């Protein structure tokens, strides 16, 4: 590109702020405006993307309020409403591009803007963000791209200079990857909390720190060998005595008790498919774990 692309960000939260930092540091894109939940969070920049001018209104409403590319980084349950509001403004959408960063919905949620001529797509980062994260947070991560493929070259140029990678997915694939990310990130946190609570209940306050090496080694094994070839422990060995002892220890905490059983059943399937358990031991382990559901 010979000229920089002016970009507006709606939603300067954790992810939105990281995108603002990325655009501000980019050689091919320039930050044009930022729109937050309140008027005090919103501002418009000069053509060089340097001087900030406080917004004199709470929401963008005309062509001077938005750049050529608008990035919607808002909570999933507010996205449809914001899109409807934008579609009812006097903004000329037929010369603009709009993307959203949500993982749970696809680009079809932008249809009201597409019907007014906007080019639309979704671009979801497979990463967790917290307040204070900047453009460096994008290094090494993947973005899923879905929707209007005419935007994909621009979106690639937006994020790849900062070390990110992109992959074009269908709507169904995007939904599947978002679900997979929830298990890999959010529910991993849940599992680590369970591990920490079990150790604390036994009076070991630094239990998570003690588990640090085995956690990191397990993750290393998964990415080196694959998940199914990285399973170890009592279920993989068919150690019914240990499994019984674990279940007995957890019997006063129904959440942890049920979680152990359900994950154990999944582990038994992995152990059998990878050849660690023969069919006879597999059936015994599954009977042991399943019988606990009926007690």
Short mmCIF file of the C-alpha atoms (twelve columns), coordinates in Angstrom:
data_MODEL
# 
_entry.id   MODEL 
# 
loop_
_atom_site.group_PDB 
_atom_site.id 
_atom_site.type_symbol 
_atom_site.label_atom_id 
_atom_site.label_alt_id 
_atom_site.label_comp_id 
_atom_site.label_asym_id 
_atom_site.label_seq_id 
_atom_site.Cartn_x 
_atom_site.Cartn_y 
_atom_site.Cartn_z 
_atom_site.pdbx_PDB_model_num 
ATOM 1   C CA . UNK A 1   0.000   0.000   0.000  1 
ATOM 2   C CA . UNK A 2   1.261   3.475   -0.910 1 
ATOM 3   C CA . UNK A 3   -0.951  5.242   1.620  1 
ATOM 4   C CA . UNK A 4   -1.744  4.268   5.155  1 
ATOM 5   C CA . UNK A 5   -5.193  2.882   5.905  1 
ATOM 6   C CA . UNK A 6   -7.078  4.904   8.555  1 
ATOM 7   C CA . UNK A 7   -8.486  2.602   11.237 1 
ATOM 8   C CA . UNK A 8   -11.148 3.104   13.890 1 
ATOM 9   C CA . UNK A 9   -11.530 0.884   16.937 1 
ATOM 10  C CA . UNK A 10  -14.869 0.569   18.694 1 
ATOM 11  C CA . UNK A 11  -14.345 -0.958  22.135 1 
ATOM 12  C CA . UNK A 12  -11.027 -0.035  23.826 1 
ATOM 13  C CA . UNK A 13  -11.076 -2.928  26.291 1 
ATOM 14  C CA . UNK A 14  -8.249  -5.406  26.843 1 
ATOM 15  C CA . UNK A 15  -8.159  -6.723  23.255 1 
ATOM 16  C CA . UNK A 16  -9.256  -3.430  21.729 1 
ATOM 17  C CA . UNK A 17  -6.434  -1.575  23.488 1 
ATOM 18  C CA . UNK A 18  -3.907  -4.078  22.173 1 
ATOM 19  C CA . UNK A 19  -5.268  -3.509  18.656 1 
ATOM 20  C CA . UNK A 20  -5.031  0.259   19.177 1 
ATOM 21  C CA . UNK A 21  -1.353  -0.150  20.115 1 
ATOM 22  C CA . UNK A 22  -0.773  -2.340  17.062 1 
ATOM 23  C CA . UNK A 23  -2.361  0.160   14.678 1 
ATOM 24  C CA . UNK A 24  -0.549  3.078   16.327 1 
ATOM 25  C CA . UNK A 25  2.805   1.363   15.749 1 
ATOM 26  C CA . UNK A 26  2.037   0.155   12.215 1 
ATOM 27  C CA . UNK A 27  3.711   1.521   9.105  1 
ATOM 28  C CA . UNK A 28  0.767   0.797   6.799  1 
ATOM 29  C CA . UNK A 29  -2.170  1.714   9.049  1 
ATOM 30  C CA . UNK A 30  -3.014  4.854   11.017 1 
ATOM 31  C CA . UNK A 31  -5.327  5.211   13.982 1 
ATOM 32  C CA . UNK A 32  -8.224  7.504   13.031 1 
ATOM 33  C CA . UNK A 33  -10.560 7.266   16.031 1 
ATOM 34  C CA . UNK A 34  -11.445 5.293   19.130 1 
ATOM 35  C CA . UNK A 35  -14.956 4.865   20.510 1 
ATOM 36  C CA . UNK A 36  -15.630 3.575   24.018 1 
ATOM 37  C CA . UNK A 37  -18.625 3.029   26.261 1 
ATOM 38  C CA . UNK A 38  -18.649 6.678   27.283 1 
ATOM 39  C CA . UNK A 39  -17.881 9.934   25.521 1 
ATOM 40  C CA . UNK A 40  -14.834 10.403  27.749 1 
ATOM 41  C CA . UNK A 41  -13.368 7.148   26.358 1 
ATOM 42  C CA . UNK A 42  -13.767 8.341   22.759 1 
ATOM 43  C CA . UNK A 43  -11.496 10.489  20.630 1 
ATOM 44  C CA . UNK A 44  -10.624 11.351  17.030 1 
ATOM 45  C CA . UNK A 45  -7.082  11.769  15.749 1 
ATOM 46  C CA . UNK A 46  -5.628  13.976  13.037 1 
ATOM 47  C CA . UNK A 47  -4.632  12.588  9.642  1 
ATOM 48  C CA . UNK A 48  -1.190  11.653  10.988 1 
ATOM 49  C CA . UNK A 49  -2.710  9.716   13.874 1 
ATOM 50  C CA . UNK A 50  -0.945  11.928  16.411 1 
ATOM 51  C CA . UNK A 51  -3.114  14.678  17.872 1 
ATOM 52  C CA . UNK A 52  -6.142  13.505  19.859 1 
ATOM 53  C CA . UNK A 53  -9.377  15.458  19.789 1 
ATOM 54  C CA . UNK A 54  -12.024 14.444  22.340 1 
ATOM 55  C CA . UNK A 55  -15.211 13.235  20.697 1 
ATOM 56  C CA . UNK A 56  -18.125 15.683  20.900 1 
ATOM 57  C CA . UNK A 57  -20.658 12.850  20.789 1 
ATOM 58  C CA . UNK A 58  -21.040 9.443   22.461 1 
ATOM 59  C CA . UNK A 59  -21.118 7.372   19.245 1 
ATOM 60  C CA . UNK A 60  -19.879 7.617   15.648 1 
ATOM 61  C CA . UNK A 61  -22.595 9.013   13.408 1 
ATOM 62  C CA . UNK A 62  -21.046 10.471  10.247 1 
ATOM 63  C CA . UNK A 63  -18.247 9.868   7.764  1 
ATOM 64  C CA . UNK A 64  -15.712 11.946  9.682  1 
ATOM 65  C CA . UNK A 65  -16.022 9.719   12.727 1 
ATOM 66  C CA . UNK A 66  -14.601 6.502   11.259 1 
ATOM 67  C CA . UNK A 67  -11.635 5.432   9.172  1 
ATOM 68  C CA . UNK A 68  -11.689 3.160   6.140  1 
ATOM 69  C CA . UNK A 69  -11.385 0.089   8.383  1 
ATOM 70  C CA . UNK A 70  -13.488 -0.230  11.524 1 
ATOM 71  C CA . UNK A 71  -12.588 -2.864  14.120 1 
ATOM 72  C CA . UNK A 72  -15.361 -3.890  16.511 1 
ATOM 73  C CA . UNK A 73  -13.865 -5.188  19.745 1 
ATOM 74  C CA . UNK A 74  -16.935 -5.331  21.972 1 
ATOM 75  C CA . UNK A 75  -18.558 -7.995  24.173 1 
ATOM 76  C CA . UNK A 76  -20.286 -10.719 22.155 1 
ATOM 77  C CA . UNK A 77  -23.739 -9.975  23.539 1 
ATOM 78  C CA . UNK A 78  -23.467 -6.284  22.590 1 
ATOM 79  C CA . UNK A 79  -22.152 -6.790  19.074 1 
ATOM 80  C CA . UNK A 80  -25.480 -7.189  17.257 1 
ATOM 81  C CA . UNK A 81  -26.931 -4.089  18.906 1 
ATOM 82  C CA . UNK A 82  -23.923 -1.935  18.024 1 
ATOM 83  C CA . UNK A 83  -24.023 -3.145  14.421 1 
ATOM 84  C CA . UNK A 84  -27.719 -2.221  14.170 1 
ATOM 85  C CA . UNK A 85  -27.015 1.236   15.594 1 
ATOM 86  C CA . UNK A 86  -24.172 1.819   13.135 1 
ATOM 87  C CA . UNK A 87  -26.310 0.698   10.202 1 
ATOM 88  C CA . UNK A 88  -28.847 3.426   11.013 1 
ATOM 89  C CA . UNK A 89  -26.329 6.285   10.904 1 
ATOM 90  C CA . UNK A 90  -25.543 8.578   7.970  1 
ATOM 91  C CA . UNK A 91  -22.158 6.902   7.490  1 
ATOM 92  C CA . UNK A 92  -21.481 5.806   3.905  1 
ATOM 93  C CA . UNK A 93  -20.660 2.133   4.334  1 
ATOM 94  C CA . UNK A 94  -20.184 1.325   0.661  1 
ATOM 95  C CA . UNK A 95  -16.564 2.526   0.818  1 
ATOM 96  C CA . UNK A 96  -15.679 1.022   4.172  1 
ATOM 97  C CA . UNK A 97  -14.572 -2.254  5.683  1 
ATOM 98  C CA . UNK A 98  -15.785 -3.580  9.034  1 
ATOM 99  C CA . UNK A 99  -14.465 -6.535  11.020 1 
ATOM 100 C CA . UNK A 100 -15.248 -7.903  14.450 1 
ATOM 101 C CA . UNK A 101 -12.919 -9.784  16.809 1 
ATOM 102 C CA . UNK A 102 -15.477 -12.087 18.451 1 
ATOM 103 C CA . UNK A 103 -14.802 -15.813 18.527 1 
ATOM 104 C CA . UNK A 104 -18.331 -17.018 19.234 1 
ATOM 105 C CA . UNK A 105 -20.094 -15.510 16.209 1 
ATOM 106 C CA . UNK A 106 -19.196 -15.328 12.538 1 
ATOM 107 C CA . UNK A 107 -19.214 -12.438 10.089 1 
ATOM 108 C CA . UNK A 108 -22.924 -12.799 9.329  1 
ATOM 109 C CA . UNK A 109 -23.655 -10.667 12.406 1 
ATOM 110 C CA . UNK A 110 -22.326 -7.749  10.341 1 
ATOM 111 C CA . UNK A 111 -25.038 -8.260  7.687  1 
ATOM 112 C CA . UNK A 112 -26.829 -4.937  8.421  1 
ATOM 113 C CA . UNK A 113 -23.626 -3.115  7.442  1 
ATOM 114 C CA . UNK A 114 -22.937 -5.414  4.495  1 
ATOM 115 C CA . UNK A 115 -26.421 -4.600  3.183  1 
ATOM 116 C CA . UNK A 116 -25.319 -0.957  3.116  1 
ATOM 117 C CA . UNK A 117 -22.272 -1.894  1.033  1 
ATOM 118 C CA . UNK A 118 -19.588 -2.466  3.665  1 
ATOM 119 C CA . UNK A 119 -17.019 -5.217  3.175  1 
ATOM 120 C CA . UNK A 120 -17.192 -7.439  6.247  1 
ATOM 121 C CA . UNK A 121 -15.244 -10.240 7.918  1 
ATOM 122 C CA . UNK A 122 -14.384 -11.632 11.333 1 
ATOM 123 C CA . UNK A 123 -10.847 -11.920 12.686 1 
ATOM 124 C CA . UNK A 124 -10.528 -13.759 15.979 1 
ATOM 125 C CA . UNK A 125 -7.233  -14.005 17.908 1 
ATOM 126 C CA . UNK A 126 -6.577  -17.333 19.620 1 
ATOM 127 C CA . UNK A 127 -5.069  -15.679 22.670 1 
ATOM 128 C CA . UNK A 128 -6.167  -14.367 26.044 1 
ATOM 129 C CA . UNK A 129 -5.818  -10.651 26.748 1 
ATOM 130 C CA . UNK A 130 -5.809  -8.566  29.916 1 
ATOM 131 C CA . UNK A 131 -5.747  -4.831  30.532 1 
ATOM 132 C CA . UNK A 132 -2.383  -3.332  29.695 1 
ATOM 133 C CA . UNK A 133 -1.500  -5.775  26.889 1 
ATOM 134 C CA . UNK A 134 0.003   -4.197  23.783 1 
ATOM 135 C CA . UNK A 135 0.937   -5.181  20.260 1 
ATOM 136 C CA . UNK A 136 3.668   -7.537  21.511 1 
ATOM 137 C CA . UNK A 137 0.873   -9.841  22.708 1 
ATOM 138 C CA . UNK A 138 0.200   -10.787 19.088 1 
ATOM 139 C CA . UNK A 139 3.628   -12.317 18.501 1 
ATOM 140 C CA . UNK A 140 3.347   -15.995 17.598 1 
ATOM 141 C CA . UNK A 141 -0.449  -16.235 17.888 1 
ATOM 142 C CA . UNK A 142 -3.016  -17.320 15.319 1 
ATOM 143 C CA . UNK A 143 -5.965  -15.341 14.006 1 
ATOM 144 C CA . UNK A 144 -8.906  -17.093 12.375 1 
ATOM 145 C CA . UNK A 145 -10.235 -15.237 9.337  1 
ATOM 146 C CA . UNK A 146 -13.810 -15.794 8.192  1 
ATOM 147 C CA . UNK A 147 -16.196 -13.942 5.914  1 
ATOM 148 C CA . UNK A 148 -15.385 -11.671 2.988  1 
ATOM 149 C CA . UNK A 149 -12.168 -12.993 1.465  1 
ATOM 150 C CA . UNK A 150 -11.558 -9.668  -0.286 1 
ATOM 151 C CA . UNK A 151 -10.509 -8.325  3.121  1 
ATOM 152 C CA . UNK A 152 -8.074  -11.112 3.955  1 
ATOM 153 C CA . UNK A 153 -5.008  -9.553  2.248  1 
ATOM 154 C CA . UNK A 154 -5.543  -6.340  4.239  1 
ATOM 155 C CA . UNK A 155 -6.038  -8.243  7.497  1 
ATOM 156 C CA . UNK A 156 -2.911  -10.287 6.857  1 
ATOM 157 C CA . UNK A 157 -0.966  -7.090  6.338  1 
ATOM 158 C CA . UNK A 158 -2.421  -5.714  9.561  1 
ATOM 159 C CA . UNK A 159 -1.263  -8.485  11.917 1 
ATOM 160 C CA . UNK A 160 1.565   -10.464 10.311 1 
ATOM 161 C CA . UNK A 161 4.217   -7.722  10.753 1 
ATOM 162 C CA . UNK A 162 3.742   -8.201  14.504 1 
ATOM 163 C CA . UNK A 163 4.493   -11.931 14.353 1 
ATOM 164 C CA . UNK A 164 0.923   -13.246 14.119 1 
ATOM 165 C CA . UNK A 165 -0.270  -15.917 11.725 1 
ATOM 166 C CA . UNK A 166 -3.666  -16.244 10.072 1 
ATOM 167 C CA . UNK A 167 -5.801  -19.144 8.897  1 
ATOM 168 C CA . UNK A 168 -8.990  -18.917 6.856  1 
ATOM 169 C CA . UNK A 169 -11.807 -20.939 8.443  1 
ATOM 170 C CA . UNK A 170 -15.412 -21.666 7.574  1 
ATOM 171 C CA . UNK A 171 -18.121 -20.498 9.947  1 
ATOM 172 C CA . UNK A 172 -18.393 -23.984 11.461 1 
ATOM 173 C CA . UNK A 173 -14.616 -24.302 11.821 1 
ATOM 174 C CA . UNK A 174 -14.431 -20.910 13.515 1 
ATOM 175 C CA . UNK A 175 -17.083 -21.992 16.024 1 
ATOM 176 C CA . UNK A 176 -15.209 -25.250 16.679 1 
ATOM 177 C CA . UNK A 177 -11.900 -23.456 17.252 1 
ATOM 178 C CA . UNK A 178 -13.534 -21.056 19.693 1 
ATOM 179 C CA . UNK A 179 -14.920 -23.994 21.656 1 
ATOM 180 C CA . UNK A 180 -11.518 -25.695 21.547 1 
ATOM 181 C CA . UNK A 181 -9.918  -22.494 22.837 1 
ATOM 182 C CA . UNK A 182 -12.318 -22.427 25.787 1 
ATOM 183 C CA . UNK A 183 -11.199 -25.927 26.779 1 
ATOM 184 C CA . UNK A 184 -7.523  -25.164 26.140 1 
ATOM 185 C CA . UNK A 185 -7.459  -21.857 28.013 1 
ATOM 186 C CA . UNK A 186 -10.463 -21.163 30.258 1 
ATOM 187 C CA . UNK A 187 -10.992 -24.718 31.457 1 
ATOM 188 C CA . UNK A 188 -7.265  -25.269 31.849 1 
ATOM 189 C CA . UNK A 189 -7.451  -22.472 34.417 1 
ATOM 190 C CA . UNK A 190 -10.320 -24.354 36.077 1 
ATOM 191 C CA . UNK A 191 -8.231  -27.533 36.235 1 
ATOM 192 C CA . UNK A 192 -5.283  -25.669 37.712 1 
ATOM 193 C CA . UNK A 193 -7.588  -24.160 40.324 1 
ATOM 194 C CA . UNK A 194 -8.799  -27.659 41.256 1 
ATOM 195 C CA . UNK A 195 -5.193  -28.852 41.567 1 
ATOM 196 C CA . UNK A 196 -4.335  -25.870 43.755 1 
ATOM 197 C CA . UNK A 197 -7.398  -26.360 45.966 1 
ATOM 198 C CA . UNK A 198 -6.646  -30.056 46.491 1 
ATOM 199 C CA . UNK A 199 -3.127  -29.228 47.639 1 
ATOM 200 C CA . UNK A 200 -4.304  -26.355 49.853 1 
ATOM 201 C CA . UNK A 201 -6.932  -28.575 51.470 1 
ATOM 202 C CA . UNK A 202 -4.040  -30.802 52.517 1 
ATOM 203 C CA . UNK A 203 -2.172  -27.847 54.015 1 
ATOM 204 C CA . UNK A 204 0.236   -27.393 51.085 1 
ATOM 205 C CA . UNK A 205 0.039   -23.711 50.156 1 
ATOM 206 C CA . UNK A 206 2.744   -23.849 47.489 1 
ATOM 207 C CA . UNK A 207 1.259   -26.866 45.714 1 
ATOM 208 C CA . UNK A 208 0.830   -25.124 42.360 1 
ATOM 209 C CA . UNK A 209 4.456   -24.023 42.455 1 
ATOM 210 C CA . UNK A 210 5.485   -27.627 43.159 1 
ATOM 211 C CA . UNK A 211 3.417   -28.737 40.159 1 
ATOM 212 C CA . UNK A 212 5.042   -26.174 37.866 1 
ATOM 213 C CA . UNK A 213 7.621   -28.598 36.348 1 
ATOM 214 C CA . UNK A 214 5.117   -31.372 35.635 1 
ATOM 215 C CA . UNK A 215 2.658   -28.899 34.101 1 
ATOM 216 C CA . UNK A 216 5.283   -27.476 31.767 1 
ATOM 217 C CA . UNK A 217 6.661   -30.919 30.895 1 
ATOM 218 C CA . UNK A 218 3.178   -32.181 30.070 1 
ATOM 219 C CA . UNK A 219 2.547   -29.226 27.762 1 
ATOM 220 C CA . UNK A 220 5.934   -29.790 26.146 1 
ATOM 221 C CA . UNK A 221 5.102   -33.459 25.582 1 
ATOM 222 C CA . UNK A 222 1.728   -32.591 24.069 1 
ATOM 223 C CA . UNK A 223 3.240   -30.288 21.456 1 
ATOM 224 C CA . UNK A 224 6.176   -32.601 20.783 1 
ATOM 225 C CA . UNK A 225 4.343   -35.938 20.673 1 
ATOM 226 C CA . UNK A 226 0.655   -35.083 20.440 1 
ATOM 227 C CA . UNK A 227 -1.984  -35.236 23.177 1 
ATOM 228 C CA . UNK A 228 -2.813  -38.925 22.846 1 
ATOM 229 C CA . UNK A 229 0.816   -39.954 23.126 1 
ATOM 230 C CA . UNK A 230 1.410   -37.828 26.226 1 
ATOM 231 C CA . UNK A 231 -0.981  -39.450 28.691 1 
ATOM 232 C CA . UNK A 232 0.501   -40.950 31.845 1 
ATOM 233 C CA . UNK A 233 -0.755  -41.677 35.355 1 
ATOM 234 C CA . UNK A 234 -3.032  -44.237 37.047 1 
ATOM 235 C CA . UNK A 235 -5.691  -44.475 34.327 1 
ATOM 236 C CA . UNK A 236 -3.067  -44.976 31.610 1 
ATOM 237 C CA . UNK A 237 -1.542  -47.755 33.747 1 
ATOM 238 C CA . UNK A 238 -4.892  -49.280 34.657 1 
ATOM 239 C CA . UNK A 239 -4.068  -48.769 38.347 1 
ATOM 240 C CA . UNK A 240 -7.489  -49.409 39.899 1 
ATOM 241 C CA . UNK A 241 -6.217  -49.294 43.482 1 
ATOM 242 C CA . UNK A 242 -4.912  -45.747 43.039 1 
ATOM 243 C CA . UNK A 243 -8.079  -44.659 41.236 1 
ATOM 244 C CA . UNK A 244 -10.169 -45.983 44.118 1 
ATOM 245 C CA . UNK A 245 -8.006  -44.109 46.640 1 
ATOM 246 C CA . UNK A 246 -8.374  -40.884 44.678 1 
ATOM 247 C CA . UNK A 247 -12.142 -41.236 44.478 1 
ATOM 248 C CA . UNK A 248 -12.346 -41.901 48.201 1 
ATOM 249 C CA . UNK A 249 -10.324 -38.772 48.942 1 
ATOM 250 C CA . UNK A 250 -12.613 -36.670 46.734 1 
ATOM 251 C CA . UNK A 251 -15.916 -38.079 47.941 1 
ATOM 252 C CA . UNK A 252 -16.704 -35.053 50.115 1 
ATOM 253 C CA . UNK A 253 -16.369 -32.647 47.184 1 
ATOM 254 C CA . UNK A 254 -18.920 -33.614 44.555 1 
ATOM 255 C CA . UNK A 255 -17.607 -31.168 41.922 1 
ATOM 256 C CA . UNK A 256 -14.045 -32.490 42.088 1 
ATOM 257 C CA . UNK A 257 -15.314 -36.066 42.465 1 
ATOM 258 C CA . UNK A 258 -17.426 -35.887 39.310 1 
ATOM 259 C CA . UNK A 259 -14.722 -34.060 37.382 1 
ATOM 260 C CA . UNK A 260 -12.172 -36.771 38.242 1 
ATOM 261 C CA . UNK A 261 -14.546 -39.488 37.038 1 
ATOM 262 C CA . UNK A 262 -15.457 -37.753 33.780 1 
ATOM 263 C CA . UNK A 263 -11.851 -36.917 32.907 1 
ATOM 264 C CA . UNK A 264 -10.872 -40.445 33.909 1 
ATOM 265 C CA . UNK A 265 -13.343 -41.892 31.413 1 
ATOM 266 C CA . UNK A 266 -11.896 -39.710 28.663 1 
ATOM 267 C CA . UNK A 267 -8.366  -40.699 29.708 1 
ATOM 268 C CA . UNK A 268 -9.312  -44.381 29.543 1 
ATOM 269 C CA . UNK A 269 -10.424 -43.935 25.943 1 
ATOM 270 C CA . UNK A 270 -7.154  -42.194 25.099 1 
ATOM 271 C CA . UNK A 271 -5.120  -44.913 26.830 1 
ATOM 272 C CA . UNK A 272 -6.894  -47.644 24.895 1 
ATOM 273 C CA . UNK A 273 -6.654  -45.938 21.513 1 
ATOM 274 C CA . UNK A 274 -2.926  -45.303 22.061 1 
ATOM 275 C CA . UNK A 275 -2.310  -48.923 23.067 1 
ATOM 276 C CA . UNK A 276 -1.488  -48.279 26.735 1 
ATOM 277 C CA . UNK A 277 -4.490  -50.244 28.046 1 
ATOM 278 C CA . UNK A 278 -5.685  -53.576 26.750 1 
ATOM 279 C CA . UNK A 279 -9.412  -54.172 26.372 1 
ATOM 280 C CA . UNK A 280 -9.812  -56.178 29.569 1 
ATOM 281 C CA . UNK A 281 -8.195  -53.561 31.825 1 
ATOM 282 C CA . UNK A 282 -9.994  -50.823 29.899 1 
ATOM 283 C CA . UNK A 283 -13.367 -52.369 30.726 1 
ATOM 284 C CA . UNK A 284 -12.438 -52.760 34.400 1 
ATOM 285 C CA . UNK A 285 -11.291 -49.144 34.708 1 
ATOM 286 C CA . UNK A 286 -14.387 -47.822 32.963 1 
ATOM 287 C CA . UNK A 287 -16.644 -49.986 35.132 1 
ATOM 288 C CA . UNK A 288 -14.880 -48.639 38.212 1 
ATOM 289 C CA . UNK A 289 -15.303 -45.023 37.109 1 
ATOM 290 C CA . UNK A 290 -18.823 -45.416 35.737 1 
ATOM 291 C CA . UNK A 291 -20.078 -47.265 38.806 1 
ATOM 292 C CA . UNK A 292 -19.300 -44.224 40.872 1 
ATOM 293 C CA . UNK A 293 -21.899 -42.271 38.906 1 
ATOM 294 C CA . UNK A 294 -24.585 -44.630 40.130 1 
ATOM 295 C CA . UNK A 295 -23.737 -44.458 43.819 1 
# 
